[in-house]
Amino acid sequence: MERQRQTAEVFGNENNKMGIPRNCEDGCLVGTELVEVKVAEFHKRIKEAFEVFDHESNNTVDVREIGTIVRSLGCCPSEGELHNLLAEVEEEEPTGYIRYEKFLPVMTKVLLEGRYRPVPDDVLLQAFETLDSAKRGFLTKEELIKYMTEEGIELGSSCL
């Protein structure tokens, strides 16, 4: 029963974005069970990731850790997308902490919908090969700093 309630929270009243009905009474129990298994797997992964940063064991994490948690779950949101996600999970009166109960359904929906997918490997390889004009198979720290500061975003020294 608990799993059905959690699934209903994720899918809303009718259907999810993939068109899978929440209530399948016409013999599509296998599809519903498959979704429930997937939801249960996501819940386990989300809980494990959340607990790493729940230093006080009180089902809350510092709002600044949410990006790391989301990325540890295989998602790569932009800063704007992360800001929007935070707006969904923060309390009406921001406390600086995110509660697990608010984070779980939102992150489950993100994972089910496949939002914030990472850049495909072939695109990353092509970008690397463009930067590696000498075809050495690597970039030096100095080259990387040069490319990132002259061509893209600025990284602090702690990132390098």
Tab-separated table of C-alpha atoms in Angstrom:
chain	number	residue	atom	x	y	z
A	1	MET	CA	0.000	0.000	0.000
A	2	GLU	CA	2.848	2.387	0.857
A	3	ARG	CA	4.448	1.764	-2.532
A	4	GLN	CA	1.148	2.587	-4.272
A	5	ARG	CA	0.913	5.860	-2.329
A	6	GLN	CA	4.495	6.768	-3.287
A	7	THR	CA	3.819	5.860	-6.921
A	8	ALA	CA	0.677	8.015	-6.856
A	9	GLU	CA	2.711	10.950	-5.498
A	10	VAL	CA	5.094	10.629	-8.414
A	11	PHE	CA	2.537	10.143	-11.168
A	12	GLY	CA	-0.232	12.434	-9.953
A	13	ASN	CA	-3.894	11.631	-10.456
A	14	GLU	CA	-4.017	10.225	-13.964
A	15	ASN	CA	-1.038	9.172	-16.068
A	16	ASN	CA	2.658	9.874	-15.967
A	17	LYS	CA	4.480	11.588	-18.841
A	18	MET	CA	5.198	8.205	-20.421
A	19	GLY	CA	1.451	7.472	-20.531
A	20	ILE	CA	1.573	4.669	-17.985
A	21	PRO	CA	-1.759	4.664	-16.159
A	22	ARG	CA	-1.606	4.792	-12.398
A	23	ASN	CA	-4.576	2.451	-12.086
A	24	CYS	CA	-4.356	-0.493	-14.488
A	25	GLU	CA	-7.382	-2.692	-14.054
A	26	ASP	CA	-7.421	-4.132	-17.610
A	27	GLY	CA	-4.655	-6.691	-17.222
A	28	CYS	CA	-1.652	-4.330	-17.410
A	29	LEU	CA	-0.457	-5.291	-13.956
A	30	VAL	CA	2.979	-6.203	-15.331
A	31	GLY	CA	3.546	-2.610	-16.502
A	32	THR	CA	2.450	-1.244	-13.143
A	33	GLU	CA	4.656	-3.706	-11.291
A	34	LEU	CA	7.591	-2.778	-13.515
A	35	VAL	CA	7.106	0.907	-12.716
A	36	GLU	CA	6.797	0.116	-9.014
A	37	VAL	CA	10.054	-1.848	-9.093
A	38	LYS	CA	11.779	1.040	-10.846
A	39	VAL	CA	10.363	3.508	-8.300
A	40	ALA	CA	11.568	1.298	-5.443
A	41	GLU	CA	15.071	1.158	-6.973
A	42	PHE	CA	15.122	4.937	-7.376
A	43	HIS	CA	13.951	5.409	-3.786
A	44	LYS	CA	16.789	3.240	-2.531
A	45	ARG	CA	19.386	5.152	-4.571
A	46	ILE	CA	17.967	8.526	-3.537
A	47	LYS	CA	17.917	7.566	0.144
A	48	GLU	CA	21.510	6.305	0.020
A	49	ALA	CA	22.715	9.490	-1.698
A	50	PHE	CA	20.751	11.705	0.694
A	51	GLU	CA	22.048	9.897	3.793
A	52	VAL	CA	25.678	10.588	2.828
A	53	PHE	CA	25.024	14.302	3.450
A	54	ASP	CA	22.552	13.941	6.328
A	55	HIS	CA	25.279	14.510	8.916
A	56	GLU	CA	22.841	14.920	11.808
A	57	SER	CA	20.706	11.882	10.847
A	58	ASN	CA	17.561	14.002	10.986
A	59	ASN	CA	16.410	13.549	7.362
A	60	THR	CA	17.689	16.958	6.273
A	61	VAL	CA	20.660	18.126	4.245
A	62	ASP	CA	22.205	21.523	3.693
A	63	VAL	CA	20.694	23.143	0.603
A	64	ARG	CA	24.236	23.568	-0.790
A	65	GLU	CA	24.605	19.771	-1.001
A	66	ILE	CA	21.613	19.167	-3.277
A	67	GLY	CA	23.618	19.690	-6.479
A	68	THR	CA	26.123	17.060	-5.381
A	69	ILE	CA	23.350	14.636	-4.455
A	70	VAL	CA	21.553	15.154	-7.777
A	71	ARG	CA	24.802	14.670	-9.724
A	72	SER	CA	25.650	11.535	-7.728
A	73	LEU	CA	22.372	10.100	-9.036
A	74	GLY	CA	23.617	10.474	-12.618
A	75	CYS	CA	21.893	13.756	-13.422
A	76	CYS	CA	23.683	16.779	-14.839
A	77	PRO	CA	21.432	19.795	-14.422
A	78	SER	CA	22.564	23.262	-15.445
A	79	GLU	CA	22.770	25.854	-12.671
A	80	GLY	CA	19.384	27.223	-13.777
A	81	GLU	CA	17.794	23.770	-13.728
A	82	LEU	CA	19.288	23.104	-10.292
A	83	HIS	CA	17.884	26.426	-9.069
A	84	ASN	CA	14.417	25.394	-10.333
A	85	LEU	CA	14.743	22.005	-8.645
A	86	LEU	CA	15.675	23.692	-5.365
A	87	ALA	CA	12.605	25.906	-5.643
A	88	GLU	CA	10.477	22.740	-5.789
A	89	VAL	CA	11.989	21.143	-2.693
A	90	GLU	CA	12.645	24.119	-0.415
A	91	GLU	CA	10.277	25.050	2.368
A	92	GLU	CA	8.029	28.053	1.840
A	93	GLU	CA	10.198	29.857	4.370
A	94	PRO	CA	13.715	28.720	3.377
A	95	THR	CA	15.686	27.287	6.277
A	96	GLY	CA	18.888	26.417	4.459
A	97	TYR	CA	18.011	22.739	4.733
A	98	ILE	CA	16.104	20.340	2.502
A	99	ARG	CA	13.887	17.684	4.038
A	100	TYR	CA	14.061	14.152	2.647
A	101	GLU	CA	10.247	13.909	2.507
A	102	LYS	CA	10.114	16.834	0.056
A	103	PHE	CA	13.175	15.766	-1.930
A	104	LEU	CA	12.163	12.123	-2.499
A	105	PRO	CA	9.058	12.566	-4.720
A	106	VAL	CA	10.618	15.388	-6.747
A	107	MET	CA	13.862	13.493	-7.383
A	108	THR	CA	11.976	10.274	-8.144
A	109	LYS	CA	10.008	12.106	-10.823
A	110	VAL	CA	13.228	13.603	-12.234
A	111	LEU	CA	14.785	10.135	-12.530
A	112	LEU	CA	11.666	8.550	-14.018
A	113	GLU	CA	11.410	11.284	-16.633
A	114	GLY	CA	15.117	11.048	-17.446
A	115	ARG	CA	15.641	14.774	-16.900
A	116	TYR	CA	19.122	16.299	-16.742
A	117	ARG	CA	20.851	13.572	-18.706
A	118	PRO	CA	24.626	13.836	-18.965
A	119	VAL	CA	26.288	14.805	-22.214
A	120	PRO	CA	26.815	11.652	-24.337
A	121	ASP	CA	30.333	10.200	-24.363
A	122	ASP	CA	30.802	10.751	-28.101
A	123	VAL	CA	30.088	14.479	-27.705
A	124	LEU	CA	32.572	14.728	-24.827
A	125	LEU	CA	35.182	12.847	-26.851
A	126	GLN	CA	34.688	15.171	-29.804
A	127	ALA	CA	35.091	18.215	-27.520
A	128	PHE	CA	38.250	16.741	-26.007
A	129	GLU	CA	39.714	15.956	-29.428
A	130	THR	CA	39.039	19.538	-30.481
A	131	LEU	CA	41.037	20.801	-27.498
A	132	ASP	CA	43.784	18.185	-27.937
A	133	SER	CA	45.099	19.641	-31.184
A	134	ALA	CA	48.483	17.881	-30.730
A	135	LYS	CA	46.661	14.502	-30.604
A	136	ARG	CA	48.519	13.430	-27.429
A	137	GLY	CA	45.480	11.923	-25.750
A	138	PHE	CA	45.657	14.265	-22.754
A	139	LEU	CA	45.575	17.907	-21.752
A	140	THR	CA	48.019	19.425	-19.316
A	141	LYS	CA	46.734	21.265	-16.273
A	142	GLU	CA	47.967	24.525	-17.820
A	143	GLU	CA	46.102	23.862	-21.080
A	144	LEU	CA	42.929	23.045	-19.214
A	145	ILE	CA	43.193	26.214	-17.117
A	146	LYS	CA	43.825	28.240	-20.286
A	147	TYR	CA	40.809	26.778	-22.098
A	148	MET	CA	38.511	27.132	-19.119
A	149	THR	CA	39.507	30.711	-18.308
A	150	GLU	CA	39.768	32.033	-21.849
A	151	GLU	CA	36.965	30.086	-23.515
A	152	GLY	CA	34.490	29.052	-20.847
A	153	ILE	CA	33.578	29.181	-17.226
A	154	GLU	CA	36.041	30.206	-14.541
A	155	LEU	CA	37.070	27.476	-12.127
A	156	GLY	CA	38.382	28.094	-8.647
A	157	SER	CA	41.738	26.534	-7.762
A	158	SER	CA	39.929	23.942	-5.615
A	159	CYS	CA	38.300	22.544	-8.785
A	160	LEU	CA	41.590	22.034	-10.593
